[in-house]
Short mmCIF file of C-alpha atoms and ligand atoms in Angstrom, two decimals:
data_model
loop_
_atom_site.label_atom_id
_atom_site.label_comp_id
_atom_site.label_asym_id
_atom_site.label_seq_id
_atom_site.Cartn_x
_atom_site.Cartn_y
_atom_site.Cartn_z
CA MET A 1 0.00 0.00 0.00
CA ILE A 2 0.89 3.66 -0.16
CA VAL A 3 2.03 4.74 3.28
CA ALA A 4 1.53 8.32 4.37
CA GLU A 5 1.64 10.33 7.56
CA ALA A 6 0.06 13.56 8.72
CA LYS A 7 1.83 16.82 8.09
CA PRO A 8 2.58 18.93 11.18
CA LEU A 9 -0.65 20.63 12.28
CA GLU A 10 1.00 24.05 12.04
CA GLU A 11 1.73 23.49 8.37
CA ILE A 12 -1.86 22.45 7.70
CA LEU A 13 -3.22 25.45 9.60
CA ASP A 14 -0.95 27.64 7.57
CA SER A 15 -2.28 26.24 4.32
CA LEU A 16 -5.85 26.90 5.53
CA LYS A 17 -5.26 30.56 6.43
CA GLY A 18 -8.19 32.76 5.52
CA MET A 19 -10.52 29.80 4.86
CA SER A 20 -13.70 29.66 6.91
CA LYS A 21 -15.31 26.43 5.73
CA VAL A 22 -13.17 23.42 4.93
CA LEU A 23 -14.12 20.00 3.66
CA VAL A 24 -11.86 17.42 5.28
CA ALA A 25 -11.82 14.56 2.80
CA GLY A 26 -10.66 11.15 3.94
CA CYS A 27 -9.89 8.07 1.90
CA GLY A 28 -10.85 4.51 2.74
CA GLY A 29 -7.92 3.02 0.81
CA CYS A 30 -4.28 2.69 1.78
CA VAL A 31 -4.19 5.71 4.05
CA ALA A 32 -7.01 4.25 6.12
CA VAL A 33 -5.04 1.04 6.54
CA CYS A 34 -1.95 2.93 7.63
CA LEU A 35 -4.04 5.02 10.00
CA ALA A 36 -3.25 8.35 8.38
CA GLY A 37 -6.31 9.46 6.45
CA GLY A 38 -9.31 7.21 7.08
CA GLU A 39 -12.63 8.16 8.63
CA LYS A 40 -11.29 8.16 12.16
CA GLU A 41 -8.31 10.35 11.31
CA VAL A 42 -10.61 12.74 9.46
CA GLY A 43 -12.63 13.21 12.62
CA ILE A 44 -9.57 13.82 14.75
CA MET A 45 -8.08 16.20 12.19
CA ALA A 46 -11.30 18.21 11.83
CA SER A 47 -11.72 18.68 15.55
CA ALA A 48 -8.06 19.59 16.06
CA LEU A 49 -8.34 22.23 13.36
CA ARG A 50 -11.55 23.65 14.79
CA MET A 51 -10.03 23.82 18.25
CA LYS A 52 -6.87 25.58 17.12
CA ARG A 53 -8.83 28.08 15.04
CA GLU A 54 -11.28 28.68 17.88
CA LEU A 55 -8.35 29.48 20.17
CA ALA A 56 -6.94 31.80 17.56
CA GLY A 57 -10.24 33.64 17.41
CA GLU A 58 -10.87 32.60 13.81
CA PRO A 59 -13.43 29.81 14.06
CA LEU A 60 -13.50 27.25 11.32
CA VAL A 61 -16.42 25.21 10.00
CA THR A 62 -15.53 21.72 8.90
CA VAL A 63 -17.39 19.19 6.81
CA GLU A 64 -16.19 15.59 7.04
CA GLU A 65 -16.46 13.07 4.26
CA THR A 66 -14.50 9.89 3.70
CA LEU A 67 -14.62 8.42 0.21
CA THR A 68 -14.12 4.75 -0.52
CA ARG A 69 -11.11 5.78 -2.60
CA GLN A 70 -9.93 9.20 -3.70
CA CYS A 71 -8.01 7.74 -6.63
CA ASP A 72 -11.17 6.68 -8.41
CA PRO A 73 -13.33 9.10 -10.45
CA GLU A 74 -16.51 7.26 -9.47
CA TYR A 75 -16.05 7.95 -5.80
CA VAL A 76 -14.54 11.38 -6.28
CA LYS A 77 -17.80 12.50 -7.91
CA GLU A 78 -19.69 11.92 -4.66
CA LEU A 79 -17.86 14.78 -3.04
CA GLY A 80 -19.72 17.29 -5.25
CA LYS A 81 -22.79 17.16 -3.00
CA LYS A 82 -20.81 18.35 0.00
CA LEU A 83 -19.20 21.42 -1.43
CA ASP A 84 -21.84 24.03 -0.58
CA GLY A 85 -20.12 27.10 0.83
CA VAL A 86 -16.86 25.24 1.14
CA ASP A 87 -13.79 27.31 0.28
CA CYS A 88 -11.17 24.62 0.50
CA ILE A 89 -10.78 20.85 0.47
CA LEU A 90 -8.22 19.39 2.80
CA SER A 91 -7.45 15.99 1.33
CA MET A 92 -6.29 13.31 3.71
CA ALA A 93 -5.44 10.92 0.89
CA CYS A 94 -2.06 10.23 -0.65
CA GLY A 95 -0.73 12.58 -3.31
CA VAL A 96 -2.74 10.75 -5.95
CA GLY A 97 -6.00 11.46 -4.14
CA VAL A 98 -5.15 15.13 -3.65
CA GLN A 99 -4.50 15.48 -7.37
CA PHE A 100 -7.65 13.62 -8.35
CA LEU A 101 -9.72 15.98 -6.25
CA ALA A 102 -7.99 18.99 -7.77
CA GLU A 103 -8.58 17.66 -11.28
CA HIS A 104 -12.24 16.94 -10.68
CA TYR A 105 -13.00 20.20 -8.93
CA PRO A 106 -11.24 22.83 -11.01
CA ASP A 107 -12.79 25.73 -9.09
CA MET A 108 -11.87 24.39 -5.71
CA TRP A 109 -8.67 25.04 -3.75
CA VAL A 110 -7.31 21.62 -2.63
CA VAL A 111 -4.47 21.15 -0.16
CA PRO A 112 -2.83 18.00 1.25
CA ALA A 113 -2.98 17.02 4.91
CA LEU A 114 -0.51 14.17 4.55
CA ASN A 115 3.03 13.59 3.43
CA THR A 116 2.99 10.61 1.09
CA LYS A 117 5.94 8.46 2.03
CA PHE A 118 6.33 5.19 0.20
CA ALA A 119 5.00 1.89 -1.08
CA GLY A 120 5.31 -0.38 1.89
CA ALA A 121 3.57 -2.42 4.52
CA THR A 122 2.84 -2.75 8.20
CA ILE A 123 5.71 -4.44 10.02
CA GLU A 124 4.04 -4.30 13.41
CA HIS A 125 1.37 -2.10 14.92
CA GLY A 126 2.61 1.46 14.56
CA LEU A 127 5.52 0.59 12.27
CA TRP A 128 5.46 0.75 8.48
CA GLU A 129 8.37 0.16 6.16
CA GLU A 130 9.13 0.76 2.52
CA ARG A 131 9.39 -2.28 0.29
CA CYS A 132 9.21 -1.12 -3.32
CA GLY A 133 10.74 1.86 -5.11
CA LEU A 134 8.32 1.54 -8.03
CA CYS A 135 11.28 1.26 -10.39
CA GLY A 136 9.22 -0.02 -13.28
CA GLU A 137 11.33 -3.10 -13.96
CA CYS A 138 11.30 -5.50 -11.05
CA VAL A 139 14.52 -7.36 -10.26
CA LEU A 140 13.21 -9.43 -7.35
CA ALA A 141 13.75 -12.65 -9.31
CA GLN A 142 17.48 -11.90 -9.31
CA THR A 143 17.66 -10.95 -5.66
CA GLY A 144 15.67 -13.59 -3.87
CA GLY A 145 12.61 -11.46 -3.25
CA VAL A 146 14.41 -8.65 -1.42
CA CYS A 147 14.42 -5.30 -3.21
CA PRO A 148 17.91 -3.81 -3.57
CA VAL A 149 16.61 -0.72 -5.34
CA ILE A 150 14.83 0.68 -2.33
CA ARG A 151 16.04 -1.36 0.63
CA CYS A 152 19.74 -0.80 -0.06
CA ALA A 153 20.66 2.77 0.84
CA LYS A 154 22.71 2.96 -2.36
CA SER A 155 20.45 0.90 -4.63
CA LEU A 156 23.37 -1.41 -5.34
CA LEU A 157 22.58 -4.24 -7.72
CA ASN A 158 25.77 -6.27 -7.39
CA GLY A 159 26.18 -7.01 -3.74
CA PRO A 160 26.89 -5.29 -0.45
CA CYS A 161 29.10 -2.21 -0.20
CA GLY A 162 31.97 -2.10 2.26
CA GLY A 163 29.80 -0.61 4.98
CA SER A 164 27.71 -3.69 5.72
CA GLN A 165 28.45 -5.03 9.18
CA ASN A 166 26.69 -7.48 11.47
CA GLY A 167 23.64 -7.38 9.26
CA LYS A 168 23.35 -3.62 9.53
CA CYS A 169 23.59 -1.03 6.80
CA GLU A 170 26.21 1.68 7.17
CA VAL A 171 23.17 3.95 7.33
CA LYS A 172 21.93 3.00 10.75
CA PRO A 173 19.66 1.53 11.99
CA ASN A 174 18.56 -0.13 8.76
CA ALA A 175 19.15 -3.77 8.02
CA CYS A 176 21.58 -4.27 5.14
CA ALA A 177 19.45 -5.35 2.22
CA TRP A 178 22.34 -7.28 0.74
CA GLN A 179 22.81 -9.27 3.92
CA LEU A 180 19.15 -10.24 3.61
CA ILE A 181 19.59 -11.11 -0.05
CA TYR A 182 22.71 -13.12 0.68
CA ASP A 183 21.10 -15.06 3.53
CA ARG A 184 18.08 -15.95 1.46
CA MET A 185 20.00 -16.93 -1.64
CA LYS A 186 22.34 -19.01 0.46
CA SER A 187 19.58 -20.83 2.26
CA LEU A 188 17.89 -21.54 -1.07
CA GLY A 189 21.14 -22.80 -2.57
CA ARG A 190 21.26 -20.04 -5.15
CA LEU A 191 24.46 -18.19 -4.24
CA GLU A 192 26.02 -18.73 -7.64
CA GLN A 193 23.24 -16.59 -9.11
CA LEU A 194 24.72 -13.64 -7.23
CA VAL A 195 28.10 -14.02 -8.92
CA GLU A 196 26.57 -12.90 -12.22
CA VAL A 197 27.28 -9.24 -12.87
CA ALA A 198 23.95 -7.42 -12.87
CA GLU A 199 23.72 -4.92 -15.71
CA ALA A 200 22.98 -1.28 -15.06
CA LYS A 201 19.32 -0.57 -14.62
CA ASP A 202 17.27 1.14 -17.29
CA TRP A 203 16.07 4.06 -15.23
CA SER A 204 13.95 5.30 -18.10
CA LYS A 205 11.46 2.74 -16.83
CA SER A 206 11.46 4.48 -13.48
CA ARG A 207 10.76 8.11 -12.53
CA ASP A 208 12.26 9.77 -15.49
CA GLY A 209 10.39 11.75 -18.07
CA GLY A 210 7.13 12.86 -16.56
CA PRO A 211 4.24 10.61 -15.51
CA ARG A 212 4.46 7.00 -16.57
CA GLN A 213 1.44 5.24 -17.97
CA VAL A 214 0.27 1.69 -18.18
CA VAL A 215 -1.95 1.09 -21.21
CA ARG A 216 -3.86 -2.18 -21.58
CA GLU A 217 -5.82 -2.41 -24.81
CA ASP A 218 -7.30 -5.71 -23.67
CA VAL A 219 -9.21 -4.13 -20.82
CA LYS A 220 -10.18 -0.83 -22.45
CA ILE A 221 -13.94 -0.50 -22.89
CA ASP A 222 -14.26 2.46 -25.21
CA GLY A 223 -13.74 1.44 -28.76
CA MET B 1 49.28 12.78 -24.45
CA ALA B 2 51.27 10.97 -21.81
CA GLU B 3 52.30 7.40 -22.51
CA GLU B 4 49.53 4.89 -22.45
CA LYS B 5 50.50 2.58 -19.62
CA SER B 6 50.57 4.13 -16.19
CA LYS B 7 53.62 3.83 -14.03
CA LEU B 8 51.52 1.93 -11.50
CA GLN B 9 50.56 -0.66 -14.09
CA ARG B 10 54.12 -0.93 -15.36
CA LEU B 11 55.55 -1.53 -11.88
CA LEU B 12 52.91 -4.11 -11.01
CA GLU B 13 53.52 -5.93 -14.28
CA GLN B 14 57.24 -5.92 -13.57
CA GLY B 15 56.50 -7.72 -10.32
CA GLU B 16 57.55 -4.90 -8.02
CA PHE B 17 55.99 -4.82 -4.55
CA VAL B 18 54.14 -1.56 -5.08
CA VAL B 19 53.48 1.15 -2.49
CA SER B 20 50.68 3.65 -2.86
CA GLY B 21 49.60 6.45 -0.58
CA GLU B 22 46.54 8.59 -0.23
CA ILE B 23 45.99 12.32 -0.24
CA GLY B 24 42.74 13.87 0.93
CA PRO B 25 41.99 16.92 -1.23
CA PRO B 26 41.29 20.12 0.74
CA LYS B 27 37.96 21.70 1.59
CA SER B 28 39.03 24.75 -0.36
CA ALA B 29 39.93 25.89 -3.84
CA ALA B 30 43.70 25.71 -3.31
CA GLY B 31 45.92 23.03 -4.82
CA ASP B 32 49.20 23.90 -3.10
CA GLY B 33 48.59 21.47 -0.20
CA VAL B 34 48.15 18.56 -2.60
CA ARG B 35 51.30 19.60 -4.48
CA HIS B 36 53.20 19.93 -1.25
CA HIS B 37 52.17 16.44 -0.10
CA THR B 38 53.09 15.08 -3.50
CA GLU B 39 56.58 16.56 -3.27
CA GLU B 40 56.95 15.07 0.19
CA LEU B 41 55.65 11.64 -0.70
CA LYS B 42 56.85 10.98 -4.20
CA PRO B 43 60.22 9.46 -3.24
CA TYR B 44 58.35 7.02 -0.99
CA VAL B 45 55.23 5.93 -2.85
CA ASP B 46 54.73 4.86 -6.45
CA ALA B 47 51.29 6.38 -6.78
CA MET B 48 48.80 8.36 -4.74
CA ASN B 49 45.06 8.00 -4.39
CA LEU B 50 42.99 11.13 -4.50
CA THR B 51 39.79 10.58 -2.61
CA ASP B 52 36.48 11.59 -4.14
CA ASN B 53 34.56 13.67 -1.60
CA GLN B 54 35.30 11.05 1.02
CA THR B 55 32.67 10.52 3.70
CA ALA B 56 30.44 12.68 1.51
CA ILE B 57 32.16 15.89 2.53
CA VAL B 58 32.60 18.43 -0.25
CA ARG B 59 36.25 18.76 -1.22
CA LEU B 60 38.34 19.72 -4.19
CA SER B 61 37.52 17.20 -6.90
CA SER B 62 39.66 14.10 -7.15
CA ILE B 63 40.42 14.75 -10.80
CA ALA B 64 41.57 18.31 -10.18
CA ALA B 65 43.65 17.07 -7.24
CA GLY B 66 45.16 14.44 -9.54
CA ILE B 67 46.26 17.18 -11.92
CA HIS B 68 48.01 18.93 -9.03
CA VAL B 69 49.73 15.64 -8.19
CA MET B 70 50.96 15.37 -11.76
CA ALA B 71 52.13 18.96 -11.79
CA ALA B 72 54.26 18.12 -8.75
CA GLY B 73 55.69 15.06 -10.46
CA GLY B 74 53.55 12.37 -8.83
CA GLU B 75 51.43 9.53 -10.18
CA PRO B 76 47.72 9.95 -9.39
CA ILE B 77 45.07 7.29 -8.82
CA ILE B 78 41.76 9.07 -9.21
CA GLN B 79 38.99 7.74 -7.02
CA MET B 80 35.57 7.83 -8.58
CA THR B 81 32.40 7.12 -6.65
CA CYS B 82 28.90 6.41 -7.92
CA ARG B 83 27.23 8.56 -5.33
CA ASP B 84 27.28 11.94 -7.02
CA ARG B 85 27.23 11.39 -10.77
CA ASN B 86 25.08 9.56 -13.24
CA ARG B 87 26.50 7.60 -16.17
CA ILE B 88 26.65 10.72 -18.32
CA ALA B 89 28.72 12.71 -15.84
CA LEU B 90 30.91 9.72 -14.93
CA GLN B 91 31.87 9.07 -18.53
CA SER B 92 32.36 12.75 -19.20
CA ASP B 93 34.75 12.99 -16.25
CA LEU B 94 36.59 9.88 -17.41
CA LEU B 95 37.17 11.50 -20.80
CA GLY B 96 38.25 14.71 -19.12
CA ALA B 97 40.62 13.04 -16.67
CA TYR B 98 42.23 10.98 -19.39
CA SER B 99 42.65 14.01 -21.64
CA LEU B 100 44.59 15.65 -18.83
CA GLY B 101 46.95 12.70 -18.48
CA VAL B 102 45.37 10.71 -15.65
CA ARG B 103 45.82 6.96 -16.24
CA ASN B 104 44.65 5.20 -13.07
CA VAL B 105 41.09 5.18 -11.84
CA LEU B 106 39.72 3.49 -8.73
CA CYS B 107 35.99 2.79 -8.89
CA LEU B 108 33.91 2.61 -5.74
CA SER B 109 30.36 2.99 -4.47
CA GLY B 110 31.07 5.92 -2.18
CA ASP B 111 30.11 6.63 1.41
CA HIS B 112 26.49 7.45 1.97
CA GLN B 113 25.65 11.16 2.02
CA SER B 114 24.25 10.87 5.54
CA PHE B 115 27.86 10.81 6.81
CA GLY B 116 28.78 14.08 5.21
CA ASN B 117 28.16 17.78 5.37
CA HIS B 118 25.21 17.81 2.96
CA GLN B 119 22.84 15.29 4.42
CA ALA B 120 19.87 16.62 2.49
CA ALA B 121 21.59 15.78 -0.80
CA LYS B 122 20.02 13.35 -3.25
CA ASN B 123 22.31 10.44 -4.00
CA VAL B 124 22.64 9.19 -7.55
CA PHE B 125 23.85 5.58 -7.74
CA ASP B 126 22.73 5.39 -11.34
CA LEU B 127 25.49 2.79 -11.72
CA ASP B 128 26.99 0.76 -8.90
CA SER B 129 30.74 0.31 -8.55
CA ILE B 130 30.79 -2.92 -10.54
CA GLN B 131 28.81 -1.39 -13.37
CA LEU B 132 31.18 1.57 -13.32
CA ILE B 133 34.18 -0.75 -13.60
CA LYS B 134 32.57 -2.40 -16.59
CA THR B 135 31.85 0.97 -18.14
CA VAL B 136 35.50 2.04 -17.86
CA ARG B 137 36.59 -1.25 -19.36
CA ASP B 138 34.12 -1.10 -22.24
CA MET B 139 35.21 2.44 -23.04
CA ARG B 140 38.73 1.09 -23.37
CA ASP B 141 38.32 -2.42 -24.80
CA LYS B 142 35.13 -2.07 -26.79
CA LYS B 143 35.68 1.60 -27.61
CA ALA B 144 32.10 2.20 -26.67
CA PHE B 145 30.15 4.37 -24.31
CA HIS B 146 27.84 2.78 -21.79
CA SER B 147 24.93 3.11 -24.20
CA GLY B 148 26.81 1.09 -26.80
CA GLU B 149 27.54 4.06 -29.01
CA ALA B 150 31.04 3.84 -30.51
CA ILE B 151 33.81 6.13 -29.31
CA LYS B 152 35.15 7.00 -32.74
CA LYS B 153 38.61 8.07 -31.64
CA ASP B 154 40.81 8.71 -28.64
CA GLU B 155 39.03 6.42 -26.23
CA PRO B 156 40.21 6.62 -22.62
CA ARG B 157 42.48 3.70 -21.75
CA PHE B 158 42.53 3.55 -17.98
CA PHE B 159 44.25 1.12 -15.66
CA ILE B 160 41.23 0.09 -13.63
CA GLY B 161 41.16 -0.33 -9.90
CA ALA B 162 38.55 -1.39 -7.39
CA VAL B 163 38.35 -1.76 -3.66
CA ALA B 164 37.63 -4.81 -1.54
CA ASN B 165 36.65 -4.88 2.09
CA PRO B 166 37.44 -8.24 3.70
CA PHE B 167 36.11 -6.92 7.01
CA ALA B 168 32.60 -6.08 5.99
CA ASP B 169 29.81 -8.63 6.01
CA PRO B 170 28.69 -11.09 4.84
CA PHE B 171 32.25 -12.35 4.92
CA GLU B 172 31.84 -15.21 2.46
CA PHE B 173 30.30 -12.89 -0.08
CA ARG B 174 33.33 -10.61 0.01
CA VAL B 175 35.41 -12.89 -2.14
CA LEU B 176 32.55 -13.40 -4.60
CA ARG B 177 32.20 -9.66 -4.84
CA LEU B 178 35.91 -9.32 -5.49
CA GLU B 179 35.50 -11.89 -8.24
CA LYS B 180 32.64 -9.90 -9.73
CA LYS B 181 34.77 -6.79 -9.76
CA ILE B 182 37.57 -8.62 -11.52
CA ARG B 183 35.13 -10.13 -14.01
CA ALA B 184 33.79 -6.66 -14.68
CA GLY B 185 37.30 -5.43 -15.47
CA ALA B 186 39.17 -4.50 -12.30
CA GLN B 187 42.92 -4.94 -12.77
CA PHE B 188 44.18 -3.81 -9.40
CA ILE B 189 42.51 -4.00 -6.02
CA GLN B 190 43.11 -1.94 -2.92
CA THR B 191 41.70 -3.38 0.27
CA GLN B 192 40.17 -1.64 3.25
CA CYS B 193 42.63 -1.05 6.11
CA ILE B 194 43.74 -4.34 7.56
CA PHE B 195 44.02 -4.69 11.31
CA ASP B 196 42.59 -8.17 11.74
CA MET B 197 45.37 -10.18 10.10
CA GLU B 198 43.72 -13.53 10.67
CA ARG B 199 40.59 -12.56 8.84
CA PHE B 200 42.61 -11.07 6.00
CA GLU B 201 44.60 -14.26 5.63
CA LYS B 202 41.37 -16.22 5.47
CA PHE B 203 40.13 -13.83 2.81
CA MET B 204 43.29 -14.27 0.77
CA ASP B 205 43.00 -18.05 1.12
CA LEU B 206 39.54 -17.94 -0.38
CA ALA B 207 40.68 -15.50 -3.07
CA ARG B 208 43.59 -17.74 -4.00
CA ASN B 209 41.30 -20.77 -4.10
CA ARG B 210 39.35 -19.01 -6.81
CA GLY B 211 42.54 -17.93 -8.56
CA LEU B 212 41.75 -14.27 -8.07
CA HIS B 213 45.31 -13.35 -7.04
CA GLU B 214 46.39 -14.20 -10.56
CA GLN B 215 43.67 -12.20 -12.23
CA ALA B 216 44.25 -8.88 -10.49
CA TYR B 217 47.00 -7.18 -8.48
CA ILE B 218 45.86 -7.15 -4.88
CA MET B 219 47.26 -4.35 -2.75
CA ALA B 220 46.74 -4.59 0.99
CA GLY B 221 45.47 -1.48 2.75
CA VAL B 222 47.09 -0.32 5.98
CA MET B 223 46.57 2.65 8.22
CA PRO B 224 48.82 3.90 11.01
CA ILE B 225 46.84 4.66 14.16
CA LYS B 226 47.98 7.67 16.17
CA ASN B 227 46.86 6.53 19.59
CA ALA B 228 44.52 4.25 21.50
CA LYS B 229 41.75 6.81 21.46
CA VAL B 230 41.66 6.85 17.67
CA ALA B 231 41.74 3.05 17.62
CA LYS B 232 38.78 2.90 19.98
CA TYR B 233 36.89 5.43 17.93
CA MET B 234 37.38 3.41 14.77
CA GLN B 235 36.41 0.24 16.53
CA LYS B 236 33.12 1.75 17.52
CA ASN B 237 32.15 4.18 14.80
CA VAL B 238 33.52 3.18 11.43
CA SER B 239 31.38 0.69 9.54
CA GLY B 240 33.27 -2.02 7.76
CA MET B 241 36.45 -1.66 9.79
CA LEU B 242 37.57 -4.24 12.32
CA VAL B 243 40.14 -3.16 14.91
CA PRO B 244 41.02 -6.05 17.21
CA ASP B 245 41.22 -5.38 20.96
CA GLY B 246 44.83 -6.52 20.86
CA ILE B 247 45.80 -3.42 18.90
CA VAL B 248 43.94 -1.09 21.24
CA GLU B 249 45.62 -2.70 24.25
CA ARG B 250 49.04 -2.56 22.68
CA LEU B 251 48.62 1.16 22.04
CA GLN B 252 47.28 1.77 25.54
CA LYS B 253 50.29 0.11 27.11
CA ALA B 254 52.85 1.96 25.01
CA GLU B 255 54.82 4.85 26.45
CA ASP B 256 54.82 6.66 23.14
CA GLN B 257 51.52 5.69 21.54
CA THR B 258 52.22 7.40 18.24
CA ALA B 259 55.55 5.65 17.78
CA GLU B 260 53.84 2.38 18.69
CA GLY B 261 51.13 3.03 16.10
CA VAL B 262 53.77 3.52 13.44
CA GLN B 263 55.58 0.38 14.59
CA ILE B 264 52.38 -1.68 14.40
CA CYS B 265 51.82 -0.43 10.86
CA ILE B 266 55.37 -1.37 9.86
CA GLU B 267 54.99 -4.86 11.29
CA GLN B 268 51.69 -5.26 9.46
CA ILE B 269 53.30 -4.36 6.15
CA GLN B 270 56.05 -6.89 6.74
CA GLN B 271 53.50 -9.55 7.53
CA LEU B 272 51.35 -8.66 4.53
CA LYS B 273 54.34 -8.81 2.23
CA SER B 274 54.72 -12.48 3.01
CA ILE B 275 51.14 -13.40 2.15
CA PRO B 276 51.00 -15.03 -1.29
CA GLY B 277 49.05 -12.93 -3.75
CA VAL B 278 49.63 -9.59 -2.02
CA ARG B 279 51.32 -7.44 -4.62
CA GLY B 280 51.72 -4.20 -2.78
CA VAL B 281 50.49 -2.01 0.04
CA HIS B 282 48.25 0.98 0.08
CA ILE B 283 48.98 3.29 3.00
CA MET B 284 46.05 5.37 4.14
CA ALA B 285 47.25 8.15 6.39
CA VAL B 286 44.87 10.92 5.47
CA ALA B 287 45.54 14.07 7.51
CA TRP B 288 48.79 12.39 8.57
CA GLU B 289 50.46 12.13 5.18
CA GLU B 290 53.83 13.19 6.59
CA ILE B 291 54.20 9.89 8.45
CA ILE B 292 54.29 7.85 5.23
CA PRO B 293 58.07 8.22 4.63
CA THR B 294 58.81 6.88 8.11
CA ILE B 295 56.58 3.88 7.52
CA VAL B 296 57.93 3.07 4.07
CA LYS B 297 61.48 3.36 5.33
CA GLY B 298 60.75 1.33 8.45
CA ALA B 299 59.17 -1.42 6.39
CA GLY B 300 62.31 -1.70 4.27
CA LEU B 301 60.58 -0.68 1.07
CA LEU B 302 63.22 1.83 -0.06
CA PRO B 303 64.44 2.78 -2.55
CA ARG B 304 61.36 2.85 -4.73
CA PRO B 305 61.74 1.65 -8.32
CA GLN B 306 61.35 4.25 -11.03
S1 SF4 C 401 12.95 -4.04 -8.01
FE1 SF4 C 401 11.73 -2.23 -8.57
S2 SF4 C 401 9.63 -2.99 -8.80
FE2 SF4 C 401 10.79 -4.61 -7.78
S3 SF4 C 401 10.41 -4.24 -5.60
FE3 SF4 C 401 12.28 -3.13 -6.12
S4 SF4 C 401 11.65 -1.07 -6.69
FE4 SF4 C 401 9.84 -2.36 -6.67
S1 SF4 C 402 25.37 -1.51 3.91
FE1 SF4 C 402 24.06 -2.83 2.69
S2 SF4 C 402 22.08 -1.77 2.51
FE2 SF4 C 402 23.59 -0.30 3.25
S3 SF4 C 402 24.32 0.73 1.41
FE3 SF4 C 402 25.75 -0.95 1.79
S4 SF4 C 402 24.94 -2.69 0.66
FE4 SF4 C 402 23.31 -1.16 0.74
#
């Protein structure tokens, strides 16, 4: 999932300066799972904002609405009914959701409440970690299912740098991705696979020249 | 253009036990310090490494420093890390360095930027060190850029070096990684500073078993330690460096810790010289360059061949 976390409240208040009615828009997708922008967080955020503004002598009216997903035009449409008198939408979705709202409501000022962090997963309650750098050309088959692109601090593709010690990366406190790769390949009897020199990555498949697209003619419905 | 083969390559091919040193370029725009160190060191070392923004601290570029070394009559080994440049900039700098007469390049990953003085920097790592080695080799042997496009004339013909750290983990992978570097095109290898002799000997055993000592010139890295405090610091804080307690204790007990540090270094060199497959030493005494002559002399490595 996409993992995100709330921006500092001061920054959010700053971006809402001069607004008197704000729609706080949650998302029931990834950010709900990582406890950053679901229905519950929307409620907490809205009341925190109201309280702060009340104290500052500039009361704020909030409307709360949590969509099933903000990255889906179908659900985004639903928000239209809630926009009466609203001068700003505070999106509690990831950056994709914020942009979808902005695209669908051209007259509306939309600001983010979260910092979108990474594609990752829950390690334990209250701890999320990155797992994929969305590089566009997955090499996990070469590295035993451990991603060197994002889990190695230097994205090394040919083995551990000289800073790996006792399982730790030279950038503490991370685990050394290459220690993990080595251990797994060894236990699966595939060490010799790691002796092959891995070619340089084609970064044009990754973040490179503007937004990437995936086009699937087979599932398109307009014709 | 200077002659094609570097002095370093020539000496190694002649079977000399080669000595290299290291100069840390300054955090300023002046080259006189590098020239001064070169003058001081050149009777004692056959070549000098110029570090590339080591520990991610901005310094005079390694290539520019190498030019100062040459101006002072020394033989530079340019270090080149993958941290700060993509494949376009790396190749461009290789062309530039070669055009200025530099012949030796040492390819490495580079310390992470979080150690340095610009922690908010974006790292590059477009290529990793092994891919960089291969790029330098292909520019020379295939006369081609990384993309495959032909270099129509005057391709850079570097003597290619790489580093190996027998003290980092996972230990058994270290030799495989060395092998990968050699396969990719590394011709000489400089190791991380050796303090744990036993582990290094084990590493060399494994390397010899795979015949690696015959495929590349392996130079053993050493570093004189000024006193017990420094030794303790390195033990605790420097990733990928193993300083055995024995060395710390020996320094602690010494009356003159600095002299003892130098003595330890000399003994290490003598020991290393007897290990089959070790073809030279690389003395890392950054910020203490002036001690190198004492060490080289003490280790009986004078006079240096020309
Ligand atoms: S190799 Fe690329 S696609 Fe695969 S997990 Fe890593 S970043 Fe993601
Ligand atoms: S220590 Fe391991 S994870 Fe960290 S940069 Fe080096 S190889 Fe990558």
